[in-house]
XYZ file of C-alpha atoms in Angstrom:
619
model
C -88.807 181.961 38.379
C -85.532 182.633 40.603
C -83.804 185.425 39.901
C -79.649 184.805 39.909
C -77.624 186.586 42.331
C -75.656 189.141 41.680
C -71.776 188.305 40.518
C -70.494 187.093 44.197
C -66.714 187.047 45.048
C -66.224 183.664 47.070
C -62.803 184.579 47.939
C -64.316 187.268 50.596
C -66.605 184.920 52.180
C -63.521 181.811 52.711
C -61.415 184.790 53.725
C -63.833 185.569 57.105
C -64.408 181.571 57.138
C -60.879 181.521 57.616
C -60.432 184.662 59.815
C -62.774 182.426 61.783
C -61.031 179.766 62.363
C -57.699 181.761 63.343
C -59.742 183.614 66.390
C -61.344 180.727 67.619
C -57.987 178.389 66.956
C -56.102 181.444 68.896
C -58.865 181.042 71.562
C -58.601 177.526 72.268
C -54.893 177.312 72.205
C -53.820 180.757 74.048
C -57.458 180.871 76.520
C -56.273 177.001 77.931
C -52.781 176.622 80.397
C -51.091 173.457 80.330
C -49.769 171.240 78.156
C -51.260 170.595 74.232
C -53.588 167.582 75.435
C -54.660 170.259 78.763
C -55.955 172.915 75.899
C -57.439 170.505 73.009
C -59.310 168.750 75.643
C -63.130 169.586 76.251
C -64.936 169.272 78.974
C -66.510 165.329 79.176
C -69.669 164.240 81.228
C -69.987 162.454 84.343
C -71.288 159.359 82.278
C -68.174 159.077 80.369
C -65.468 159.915 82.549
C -66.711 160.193 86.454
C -66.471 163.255 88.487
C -66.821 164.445 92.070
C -69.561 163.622 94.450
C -70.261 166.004 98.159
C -73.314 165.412 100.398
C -74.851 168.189 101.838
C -76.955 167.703 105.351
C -79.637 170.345 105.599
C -80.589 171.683 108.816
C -83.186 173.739 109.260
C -82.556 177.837 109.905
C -85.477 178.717 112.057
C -84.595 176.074 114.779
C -84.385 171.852 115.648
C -87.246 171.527 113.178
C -86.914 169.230 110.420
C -86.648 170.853 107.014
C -90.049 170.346 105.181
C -90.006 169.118 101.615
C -91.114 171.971 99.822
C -87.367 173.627 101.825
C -85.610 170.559 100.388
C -86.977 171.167 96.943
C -86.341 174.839 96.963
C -82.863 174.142 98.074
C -82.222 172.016 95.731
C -83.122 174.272 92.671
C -81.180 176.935 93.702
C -77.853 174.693 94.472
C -78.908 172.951 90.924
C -78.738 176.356 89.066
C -75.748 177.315 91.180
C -73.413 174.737 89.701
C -75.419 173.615 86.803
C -75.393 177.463 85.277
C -77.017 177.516 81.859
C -78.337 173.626 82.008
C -75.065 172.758 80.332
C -72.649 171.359 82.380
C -74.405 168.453 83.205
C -74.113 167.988 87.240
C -75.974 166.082 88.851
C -78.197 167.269 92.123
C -80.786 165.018 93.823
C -82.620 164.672 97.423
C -81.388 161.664 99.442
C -83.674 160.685 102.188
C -85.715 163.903 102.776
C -82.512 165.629 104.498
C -79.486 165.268 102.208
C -78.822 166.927 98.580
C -76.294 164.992 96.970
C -74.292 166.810 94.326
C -71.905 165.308 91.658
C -70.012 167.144 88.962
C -68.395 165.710 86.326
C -64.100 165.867 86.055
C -61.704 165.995 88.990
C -62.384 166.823 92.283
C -63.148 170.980 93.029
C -63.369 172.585 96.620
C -66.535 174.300 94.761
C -68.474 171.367 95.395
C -67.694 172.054 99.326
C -69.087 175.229 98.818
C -72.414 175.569 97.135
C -74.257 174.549 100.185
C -73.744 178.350 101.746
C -76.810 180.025 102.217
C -75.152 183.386 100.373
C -77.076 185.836 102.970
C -75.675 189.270 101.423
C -75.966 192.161 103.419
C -74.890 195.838 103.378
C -73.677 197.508 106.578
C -72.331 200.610 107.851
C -69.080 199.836 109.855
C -69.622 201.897 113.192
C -66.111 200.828 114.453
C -62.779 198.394 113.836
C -60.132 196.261 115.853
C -57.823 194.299 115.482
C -58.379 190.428 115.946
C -56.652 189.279 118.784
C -56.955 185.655 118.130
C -53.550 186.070 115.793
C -51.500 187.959 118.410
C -52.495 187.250 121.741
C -51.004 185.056 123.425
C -53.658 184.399 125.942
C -55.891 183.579 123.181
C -57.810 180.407 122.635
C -54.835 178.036 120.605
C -57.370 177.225 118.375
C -57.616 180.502 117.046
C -56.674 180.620 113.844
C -53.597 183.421 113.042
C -56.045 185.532 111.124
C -60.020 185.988 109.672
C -60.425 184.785 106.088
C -63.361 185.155 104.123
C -65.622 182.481 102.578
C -64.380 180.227 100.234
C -65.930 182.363 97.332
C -64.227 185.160 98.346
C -60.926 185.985 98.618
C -59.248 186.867 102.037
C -57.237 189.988 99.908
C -60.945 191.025 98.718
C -61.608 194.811 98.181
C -65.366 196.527 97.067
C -65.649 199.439 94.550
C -68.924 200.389 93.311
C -68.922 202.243 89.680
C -65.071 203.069 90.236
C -66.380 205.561 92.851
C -65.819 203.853 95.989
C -61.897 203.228 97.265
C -61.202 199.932 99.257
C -59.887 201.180 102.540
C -56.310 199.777 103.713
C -57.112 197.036 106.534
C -54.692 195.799 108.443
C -53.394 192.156 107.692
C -53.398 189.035 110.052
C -49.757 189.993 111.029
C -49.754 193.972 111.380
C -53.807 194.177 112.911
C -53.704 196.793 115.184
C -54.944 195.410 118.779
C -56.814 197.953 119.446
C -59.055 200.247 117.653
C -57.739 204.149 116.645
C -59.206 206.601 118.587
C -61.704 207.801 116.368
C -62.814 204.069 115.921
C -63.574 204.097 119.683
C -65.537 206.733 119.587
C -67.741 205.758 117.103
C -67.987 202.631 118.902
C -69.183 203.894 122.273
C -71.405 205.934 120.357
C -73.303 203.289 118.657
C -72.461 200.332 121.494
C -75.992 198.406 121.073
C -78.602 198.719 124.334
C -78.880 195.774 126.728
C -82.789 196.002 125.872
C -82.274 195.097 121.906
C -84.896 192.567 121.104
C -84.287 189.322 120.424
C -85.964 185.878 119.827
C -87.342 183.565 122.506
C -84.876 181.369 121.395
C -81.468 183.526 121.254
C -82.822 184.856 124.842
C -82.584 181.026 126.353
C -79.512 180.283 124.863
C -78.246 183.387 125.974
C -79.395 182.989 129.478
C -77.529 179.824 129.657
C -74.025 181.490 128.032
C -74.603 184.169 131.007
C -74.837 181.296 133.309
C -72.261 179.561 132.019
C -69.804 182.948 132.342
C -71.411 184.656 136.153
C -73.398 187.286 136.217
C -70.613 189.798 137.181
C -68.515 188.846 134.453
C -71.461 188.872 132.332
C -72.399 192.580 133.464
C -68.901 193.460 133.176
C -68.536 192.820 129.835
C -72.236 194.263 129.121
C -70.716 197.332 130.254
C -67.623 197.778 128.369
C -68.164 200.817 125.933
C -65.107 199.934 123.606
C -62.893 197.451 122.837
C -60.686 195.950 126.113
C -57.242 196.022 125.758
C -55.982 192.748 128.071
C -51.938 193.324 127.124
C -52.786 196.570 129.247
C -55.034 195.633 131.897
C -53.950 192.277 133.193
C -57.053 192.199 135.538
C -59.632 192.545 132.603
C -57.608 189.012 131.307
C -58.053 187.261 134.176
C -61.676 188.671 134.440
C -63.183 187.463 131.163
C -60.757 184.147 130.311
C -64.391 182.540 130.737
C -64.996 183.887 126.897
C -62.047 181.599 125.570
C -63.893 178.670 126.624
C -67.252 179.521 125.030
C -68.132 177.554 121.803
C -69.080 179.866 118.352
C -72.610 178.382 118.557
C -72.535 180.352 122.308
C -70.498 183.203 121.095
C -73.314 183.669 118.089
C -76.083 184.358 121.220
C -74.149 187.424 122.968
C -75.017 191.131 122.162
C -73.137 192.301 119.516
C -71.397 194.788 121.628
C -69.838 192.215 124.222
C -68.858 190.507 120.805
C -66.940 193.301 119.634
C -65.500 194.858 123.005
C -64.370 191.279 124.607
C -60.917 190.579 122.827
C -61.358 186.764 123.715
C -64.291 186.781 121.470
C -61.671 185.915 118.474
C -62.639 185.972 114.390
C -62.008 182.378 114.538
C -64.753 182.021 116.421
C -66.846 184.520 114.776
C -66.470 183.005 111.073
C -67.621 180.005 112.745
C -71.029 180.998 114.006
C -73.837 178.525 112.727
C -75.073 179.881 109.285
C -77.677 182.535 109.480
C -76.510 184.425 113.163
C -76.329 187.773 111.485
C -78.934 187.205 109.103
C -81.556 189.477 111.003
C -81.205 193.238 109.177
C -82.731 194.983 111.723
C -80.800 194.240 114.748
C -76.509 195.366 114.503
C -74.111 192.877 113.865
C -70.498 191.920 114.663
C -68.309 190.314 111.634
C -64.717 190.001 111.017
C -62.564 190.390 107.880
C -58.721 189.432 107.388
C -57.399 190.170 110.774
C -60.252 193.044 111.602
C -63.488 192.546 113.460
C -65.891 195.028 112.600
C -68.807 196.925 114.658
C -71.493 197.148 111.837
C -74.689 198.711 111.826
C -78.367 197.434 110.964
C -77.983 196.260 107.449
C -80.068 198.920 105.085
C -79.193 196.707 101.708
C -80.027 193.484 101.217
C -79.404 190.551 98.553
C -82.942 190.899 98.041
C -82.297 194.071 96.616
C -79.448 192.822 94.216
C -81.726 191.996 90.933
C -78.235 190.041 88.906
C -75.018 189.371 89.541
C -71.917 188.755 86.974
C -68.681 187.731 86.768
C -66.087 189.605 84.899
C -62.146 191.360 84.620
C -61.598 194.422 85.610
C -60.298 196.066 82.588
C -57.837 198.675 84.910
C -56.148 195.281 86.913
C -56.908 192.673 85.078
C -58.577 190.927 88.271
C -61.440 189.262 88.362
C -64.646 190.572 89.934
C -68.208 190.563 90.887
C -70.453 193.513 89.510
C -73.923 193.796 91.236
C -76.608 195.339 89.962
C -79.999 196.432 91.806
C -83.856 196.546 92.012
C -85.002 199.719 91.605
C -86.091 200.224 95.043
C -82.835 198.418 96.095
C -80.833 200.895 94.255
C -82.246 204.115 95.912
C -81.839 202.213 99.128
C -78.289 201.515 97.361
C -77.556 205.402 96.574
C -79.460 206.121 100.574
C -76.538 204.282 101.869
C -73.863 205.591 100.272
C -75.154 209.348 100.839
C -75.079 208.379 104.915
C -72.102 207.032 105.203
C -70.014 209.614 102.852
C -72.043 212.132 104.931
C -70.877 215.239 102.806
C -67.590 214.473 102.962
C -67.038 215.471 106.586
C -66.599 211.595 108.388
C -66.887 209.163 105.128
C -67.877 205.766 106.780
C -66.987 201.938 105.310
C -69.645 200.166 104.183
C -69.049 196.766 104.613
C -69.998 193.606 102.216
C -71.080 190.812 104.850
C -71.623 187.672 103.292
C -73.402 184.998 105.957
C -71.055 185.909 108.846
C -68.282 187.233 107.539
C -67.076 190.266 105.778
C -66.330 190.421 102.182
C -64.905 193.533 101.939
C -65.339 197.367 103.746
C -64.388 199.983 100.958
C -64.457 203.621 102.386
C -67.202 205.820 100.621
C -65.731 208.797 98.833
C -69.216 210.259 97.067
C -72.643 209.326 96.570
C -72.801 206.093 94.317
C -76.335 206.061 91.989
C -74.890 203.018 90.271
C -74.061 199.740 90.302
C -71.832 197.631 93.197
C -68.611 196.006 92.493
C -66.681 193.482 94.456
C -63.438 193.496 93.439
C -60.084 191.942 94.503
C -57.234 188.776 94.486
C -60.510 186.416 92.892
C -59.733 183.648 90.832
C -62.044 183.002 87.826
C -63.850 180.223 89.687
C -64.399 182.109 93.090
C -65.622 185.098 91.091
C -68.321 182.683 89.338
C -69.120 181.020 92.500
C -70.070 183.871 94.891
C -71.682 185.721 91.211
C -73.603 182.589 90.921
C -74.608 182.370 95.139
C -75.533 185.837 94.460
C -77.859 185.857 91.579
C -79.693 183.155 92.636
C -80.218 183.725 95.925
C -79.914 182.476 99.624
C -80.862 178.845 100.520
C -83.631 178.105 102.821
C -81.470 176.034 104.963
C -78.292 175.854 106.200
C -75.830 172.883 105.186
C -72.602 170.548 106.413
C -71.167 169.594 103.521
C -69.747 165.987 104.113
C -66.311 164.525 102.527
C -66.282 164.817 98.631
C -65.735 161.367 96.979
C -64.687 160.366 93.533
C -67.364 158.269 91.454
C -66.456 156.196 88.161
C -68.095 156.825 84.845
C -71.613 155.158 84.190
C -70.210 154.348 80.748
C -66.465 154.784 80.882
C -63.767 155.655 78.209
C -64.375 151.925 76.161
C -67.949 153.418 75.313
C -66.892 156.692 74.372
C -64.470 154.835 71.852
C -67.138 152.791 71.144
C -68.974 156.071 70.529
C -66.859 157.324 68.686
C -66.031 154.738 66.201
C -69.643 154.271 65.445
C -69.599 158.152 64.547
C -66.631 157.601 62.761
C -68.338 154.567 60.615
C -71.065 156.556 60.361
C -69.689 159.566 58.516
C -67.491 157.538 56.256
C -70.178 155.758 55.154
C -72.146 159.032 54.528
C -68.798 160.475 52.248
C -67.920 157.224 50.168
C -71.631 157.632 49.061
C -71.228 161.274 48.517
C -68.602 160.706 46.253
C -70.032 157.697 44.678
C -73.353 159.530 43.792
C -71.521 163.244 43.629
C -68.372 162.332 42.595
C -66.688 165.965 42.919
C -69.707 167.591 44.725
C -68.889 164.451 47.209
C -65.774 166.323 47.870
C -67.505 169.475 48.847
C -69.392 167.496 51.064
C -66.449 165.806 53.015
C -64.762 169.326 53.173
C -68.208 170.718 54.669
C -68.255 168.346 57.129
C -64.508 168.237 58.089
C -64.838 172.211 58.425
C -68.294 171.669 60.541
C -66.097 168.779 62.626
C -63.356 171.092 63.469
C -65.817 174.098 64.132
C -68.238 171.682 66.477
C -64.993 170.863 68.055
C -63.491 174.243 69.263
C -66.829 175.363 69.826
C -66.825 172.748 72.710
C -63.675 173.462 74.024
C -64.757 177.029 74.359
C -68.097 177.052 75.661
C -66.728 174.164 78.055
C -63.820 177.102 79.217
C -66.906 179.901 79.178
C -70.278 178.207 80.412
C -68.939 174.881 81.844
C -70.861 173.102 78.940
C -69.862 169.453 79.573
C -70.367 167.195 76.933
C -72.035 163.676 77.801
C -73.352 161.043 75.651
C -76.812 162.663 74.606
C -74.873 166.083 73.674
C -72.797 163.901 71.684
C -76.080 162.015 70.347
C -77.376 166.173 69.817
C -74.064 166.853 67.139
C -74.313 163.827 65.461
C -78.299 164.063 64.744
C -77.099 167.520 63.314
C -74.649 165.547 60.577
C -78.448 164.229 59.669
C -79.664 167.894 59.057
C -76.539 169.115 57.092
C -76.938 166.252 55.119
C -80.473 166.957 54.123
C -78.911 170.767 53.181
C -76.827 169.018 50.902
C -79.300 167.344 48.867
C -81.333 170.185 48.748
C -78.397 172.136 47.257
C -77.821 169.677 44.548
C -80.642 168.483 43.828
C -81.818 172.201 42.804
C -78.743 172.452 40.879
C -79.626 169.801 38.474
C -82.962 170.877 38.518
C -81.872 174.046 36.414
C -79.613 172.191 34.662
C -82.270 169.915 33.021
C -84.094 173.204 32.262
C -81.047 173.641 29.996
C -78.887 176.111 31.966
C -75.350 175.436 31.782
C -73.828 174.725 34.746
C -71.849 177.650 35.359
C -75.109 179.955 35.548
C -77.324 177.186 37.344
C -74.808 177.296 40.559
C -76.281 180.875 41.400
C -79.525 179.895 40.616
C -79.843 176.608 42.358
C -78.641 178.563 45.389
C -81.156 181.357 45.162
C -83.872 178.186 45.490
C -82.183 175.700 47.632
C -81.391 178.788 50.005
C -84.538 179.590 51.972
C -85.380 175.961 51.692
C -82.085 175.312 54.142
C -82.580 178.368 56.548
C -86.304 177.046 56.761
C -84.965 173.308 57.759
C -82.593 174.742 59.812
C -84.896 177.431 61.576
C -87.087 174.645 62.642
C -84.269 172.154 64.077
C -83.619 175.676 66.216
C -86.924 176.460 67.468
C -87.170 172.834 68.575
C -83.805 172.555 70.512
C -84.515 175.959 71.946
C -88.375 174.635 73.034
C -86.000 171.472 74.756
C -83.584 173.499 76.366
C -86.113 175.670 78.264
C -88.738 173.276 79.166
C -86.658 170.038 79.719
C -84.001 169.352 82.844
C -80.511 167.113 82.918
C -78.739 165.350 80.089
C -82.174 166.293 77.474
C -81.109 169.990 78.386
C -77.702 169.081 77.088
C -78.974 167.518 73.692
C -80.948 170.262 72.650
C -77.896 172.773 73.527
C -75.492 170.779 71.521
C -78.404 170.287 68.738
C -78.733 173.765 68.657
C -75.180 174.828 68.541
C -74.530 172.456 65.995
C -77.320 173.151 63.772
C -75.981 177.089 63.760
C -72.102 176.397 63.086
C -73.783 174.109 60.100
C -75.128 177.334 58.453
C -72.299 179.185 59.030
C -70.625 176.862 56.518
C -73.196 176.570 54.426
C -72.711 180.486 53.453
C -69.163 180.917 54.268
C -67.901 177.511 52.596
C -70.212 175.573 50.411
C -71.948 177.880 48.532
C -68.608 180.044 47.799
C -66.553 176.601 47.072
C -69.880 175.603 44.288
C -69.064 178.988 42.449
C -65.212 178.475 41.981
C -66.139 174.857 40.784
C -68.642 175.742 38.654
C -66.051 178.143 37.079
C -63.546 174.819 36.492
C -63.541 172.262 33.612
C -63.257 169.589 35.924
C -67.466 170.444 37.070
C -68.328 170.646 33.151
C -67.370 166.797 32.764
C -70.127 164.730 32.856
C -67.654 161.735 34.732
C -66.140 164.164 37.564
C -68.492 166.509 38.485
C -71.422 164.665 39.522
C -73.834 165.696 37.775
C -73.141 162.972 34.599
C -76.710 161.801 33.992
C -78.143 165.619 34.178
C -75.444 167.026 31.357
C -75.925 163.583 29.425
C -79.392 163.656 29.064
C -78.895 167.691 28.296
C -76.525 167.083 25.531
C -78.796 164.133 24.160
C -81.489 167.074 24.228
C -79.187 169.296 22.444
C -78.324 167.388 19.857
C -81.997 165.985 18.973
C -83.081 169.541 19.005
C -80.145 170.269 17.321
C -80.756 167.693 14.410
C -84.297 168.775 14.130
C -83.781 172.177 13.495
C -81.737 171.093 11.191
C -83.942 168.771 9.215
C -86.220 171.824 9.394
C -83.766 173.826 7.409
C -83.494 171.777 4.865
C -86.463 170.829 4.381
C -87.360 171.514 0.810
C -90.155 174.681 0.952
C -94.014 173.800 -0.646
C -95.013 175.491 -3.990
C-alpha cells in the first residue's frame, strides 16, 4: 500500500510558482520595446498572418555550369537551417525550377531575407600591409565609388575581433580620415610580400585575365605589375593619367588581377572590391586583397579556415554590453588557430593583424598582442539580428553556390486573422465546455481545475512570447493544434488525481489524510503519461520537417509547463482544501457520492457493532 508523504508546506511550492511567474512576467514585459500590444504579442505563422517572400538565383561557383541538383538540395538545407534555426520558426524554403530557392518568413518584411543567400566563406589572414581607400577621397576616382568600404550585411561596418579577451582590435581609419597612403612600415611589409607575377592560377582566371590586360595595354599592364607599393596619384600626376584605364574596369575584371596590382593601383577602389562575384578570394592558398571600412588590406594565404570553426554562437559581451559572435574550433583547427596567432604576434617584436575575411570582404583586423590557445570572438556595433545571422552563416557552413537575391515581396496569410478567431473561439468553446463539466462532476475540485488551466494558459502564453524573442519560435496553426492536444493530456492528469482520491476515500480514509495519499498513487501515474507525450514530441521534432516540427515543439513545451503546475499548483492547492470544511461537505467538494456512501458505511457498521453489544450473552 502507498505510503503518505511526509507533512508538506504548500505555501513554499505557490511561493516559487509565483516567483515564476514574476521572472517570466518581468521577461516578457521589460525583454520586448514598444508599446503594450508590441511586448504581449508572440510571434504568429506565415499561415495566419503572411510574411516576407525573396528569391534567390543560384549560379554555379566553379564556372557557366548549371548548378546540379544534388548543389540545389545542399543549398537549400543549409539556407533552411540558416533562417529556420531550431525547426521552430516556421519559414518556408523550397526549389523553384531547378535554379531558384524561394524563401518566405513569416511577419514583416527583414533585410535578413536579402541576406541568407551569402555563401559565408570565412577565412583567417595575416594582413601583410594597409591603405587607405581612395574611392572616398579621390577625386579622380570612379563616381560610383561609394564614400567608404562596409562590411556584409551580417556584419557591422564599426566591427572589431577579440579572441578570449586577448586580442585588441586595432584603430582603422574611418571612410572620412583613411589615410591615402600606407605608413611607412606598411610599405615595407608590402614590398616585401608583393605576390610574384608567376602565382598560379586557373585556366579560367588566366583567360579572363588575358583579356583585362588587353583591355588595359600591355605597358600599363606591366606598369602596374611592377609597382612594389601602393601609388600615390595626388603626388604623381603622371601615374593618374597612366592607369585611369583601372577606373573603367568592371569588379567581375578587377576580381581576375594579381592581388598585388589590386592593392598598389589606387583606382582599384573598395567599392569595387566588395563587389567581386562571390567566391574571388575563396582560394586559401593563393594571397588575397580585401577591404574594410575605408582600408584595403594586403593579406596573406589564409592558414584558418571556416572549416576549422566546429560552432558558432551568438551572445553579449558582458564588459560592453554589445553583441557578438564567439567561435569555437576543431581540434586541428585550433592548433592551426593558436599557429596563427604565435606568427603574427611573433614574440612581441612586429605583432601583425590578423584579419576576419568573410567572402570578399573584411570583418574585422584586431592586432595580436600574445599567443591565443582559445576560442575566437568577433565583436563590435552588432545588432542582435546581425550577430545571429553571420553566427548562424557560420555554424552551418558555406553554400555550394553563389546567389542574387531578387526583390523581397509581401505574401498574405493562407488562413488569415478570421481563422485564427475562428481558431480561437473553437479553443475557447472547447475549454469552457471542459470547466462547466469540471464543476458539474467536481464541484470545488472543478475549481482547481479551471485555476490549473488558467495558470497553464498564462504560462503557455509567455512561454511563447519568449521563446518567439529567443529561438524565433513562430506559432502557426499546427503549434496551436500541439497546445491544445496538451489541454487533452492535463485533463487526463486530472482524473487520475481524483479519481485516486476517492479511491482511498472509499477505503474509509477521511479526506484530509487521503489527499497525500491519492497523490503518492496518482503521481508516477502522471509523470508516466506525461513522459510518454515527451518522448513522442521529441521523436517528431527530430525526425519530421516544417509545420509537424512545430507541433511536436509546442506539444512538448506544453506538456512540460503542464507538470510544472501539477507540482507547484494542484497538488499544493488539494492540501489547503483538504484542510477546509468546505472539501468535507459532501455537496461542495465533489466528492458527494464517495463521503455518502462512506457515512452510509459508517453508520451500518456503526449500528452493527452496536447490536453486537447488546446482544444478550449465551449461558
Amino acid at each position: 500500500m502507498a505510503q503518505p508523504q511526509a507533512p508538506m508546506r504548500p505555501s513554499r511550492q505557490l511561493a516559487v510558482l509565483a516567483a515564476i511567474f514574476i521572472v517570466l512576467a518581468a521577461i516578457v514585459w521589460f525583454g520586448g520595446k514598444g508599446g503594450w500590444r508590441d511586448r504581449l504579442e508572440p510571434k504568429l505563422g506565415l499561415d495566419l498572418i503572411g510574411g516576407t517572400t525573396v528569391t534567390l538565383q543560384a549560379q554555379n561557383l566553379e564556372g557557366s555550369k548549371p548548378p546540379t541538383q544534388a548543389q540545389m538540395e545542399t543549398a537549400r538545407r543549409i539556407i533552411d537551417q540558416r533562417v529556420n534555426g531550431l525547426g521552430v520558426a516556421e519559414a518556408e524554403v523550397v526549389v523553384e525550377n531547378n535554379s531558384n530557392i524561394v524563401v518566405s518568413l513569416p511577419g514583416k518584411s527583414d533585410d535578413r531575407l536579402k541576406q541568407i543567400g551569402q555563401t559565408a566563406e570565412l577565412r583567417f589572414r595575416t594582413v601583410l600591409g594597409q591603405t587607405g581607400d581612395t574611392g572616398a577621397t579621390d577625386p579622380s576616382a570612379s563616381p560610383s565609388a561609394s564614400p567608404s568600404a562596409s562590411a556584409s550585411g551580417s556584419a557591422s561596418p564599426a566591427a572589431s575581433t577579440s579572441a578570449s579577451g586577448s586580442a585588441t582590435p586595432s584603430a582603422t581609419p574611418s571612410g572620412s580620415s583613411a589615410a591615402p597612403s600606407a605608413t611607412p612600415s606598411d610599405s615595407s611589409a608590402a614590398a616585401d610580400a608583393t605576390p610574384t607575377p608567376s602565382e598560379s592560377v586557373a585556366a579560367d582566371i588566366a583567360t579572363q585575365r588575358a583579356a583585362v590586360q588587353k583591355k588595359l595595354g600591355d605597358s600599363v599592364w606591366a606598369a602596374a605589375l611592377a609597382e612594389q607599393s601602393p601609388v600615390d596619384v595626388s603626388k604623381d600626376a603622371s601615374k593618374a593619367e597612366l592607369y585611369k584605364g583601372f577606373k573603367n574596369l568592371t569588379p567581375k575584371e578587377v576580381a581576375v588581377l594579381p592581388a598585388s596590382m589590386q592593392y598598389n593601383i589606387p583606382f582599384v577602389t573598395c567599392d569595387k572590391l566588395n563587389h567581386r562575384p562571390v567566391g574571388s578570394i575563396r582560394a586559401e592558398g593563393q594571397p588575397a586583397v580585401a577591404c574594410g571600412p575605408g582600408v584595403k588590406y594586403q593579406l596573406d594565404v589564409a592558414k584558418v579556415l571556416g572549416t576549422d570553426v566546429s560552432k558558432a554562437s551568438s551572445g553579449i559581451n558582458t564588459q560592453n554590453g554589445k553583441w557578438m559572435v564567439n567561435l569555437s574550433f576543431s581540434s586541428a583547427g585550433q592548433n592551426r588557430w593558436t599557429d596563427l596567432t604565435r606568427e603574427a604576434y611573433n614574440g612581441g617584436t612586429d605583432s601583425k593583424q590578423v584579419a576576419v575575411v568573410l567572402d570578399n570582404e573584411v570583418v574585422s583586423a584586431p592586432t595580436i598582442q600574445n599567443v591565443i590557445p582559445g576560442d575566437a570572438e568577433i565583436s563590435g556595433s552588432f545588432t542582435k539580428s546581425e550577430a545571429q545571422l553571420l553566427a548562424s552563416q557560420l555554424q552551418y557552413g558555406a553554400l555550394p553556390l553563389s546567389f542574387t537575391s531578387q526583390d523581397a515581396q509581401s505574401i498574405s496569410a493562407t488562413l488569415g486573422s478570421s481563422h485564427l478567431e475562428a481558431g480561437l473561439l473553437a479553443a475557447g468553446i472547447g475549454l469552457l465546455l471542459v470547466v462547466l463539466y469540471s464543476f458539474f462532476y467536481y464541484r470545488l475540485l472543478g475549481g482547481v481545475i479551471m485555476l490549473s488551466l488558467v495558470l497553464s494558459g498564462v504560462l503557455v502564453f509567455m512561454a511563447l512570447i519568449i521563446l518567439g524573442r529567443w529561438i524565433g519560435f513562430t506559432l502557426s496553426l499546427a503549434g496551436f493544434a500541439g497546445f491544445i492536444v496538451s489541454l487533452g493530456v492535463a485533463a487526463d492528469s486530472f482524473v487520475i488525481y481524483f479519481e485516486r482520491l476517492k479511491d482511498e476515500i472509499r477505503e474509509g480514509r477521511s479526506p484530509r489524510s487521503a489527499v497525500p495519499r491519492a497523490w503518492v498513487r496518482a503521481r508516477r501515474t502522471i509523470i508516466s503519461a506525461n513522459t510518454i507525450t515527451l518522448l513522442a514530441a521529441a521523436i517528431l521534432y527530430f525526425v519530421s520537417i516544417g509545420s509537424v516540427k512545430g507541433f511536436a515543439f509546442a506539444l512538448g513545451v506544453a506538456t512540460i509547463l503542464d507538470l510544472v503546475v501539477v507540482f507547484l499548483f494542484r497538488h499544493p492547492i488539494m492540501t489547503l482544501f483538504a484542510r477546509s470544511k468546505a472539501f468535507l461537505s459532501p455537496r461542495v467538494s465533489g466528492l458527494g457520492r464517495v463521503l455518502e456512501q462512506r457515512s452510509t458505511t459508517d453508520a451500518g457498521a456503526a449500528s452493527q457493532a452496536a447490536t453486537r453489544r447488546n446482544r444478550p450473552k449465551e449461558a
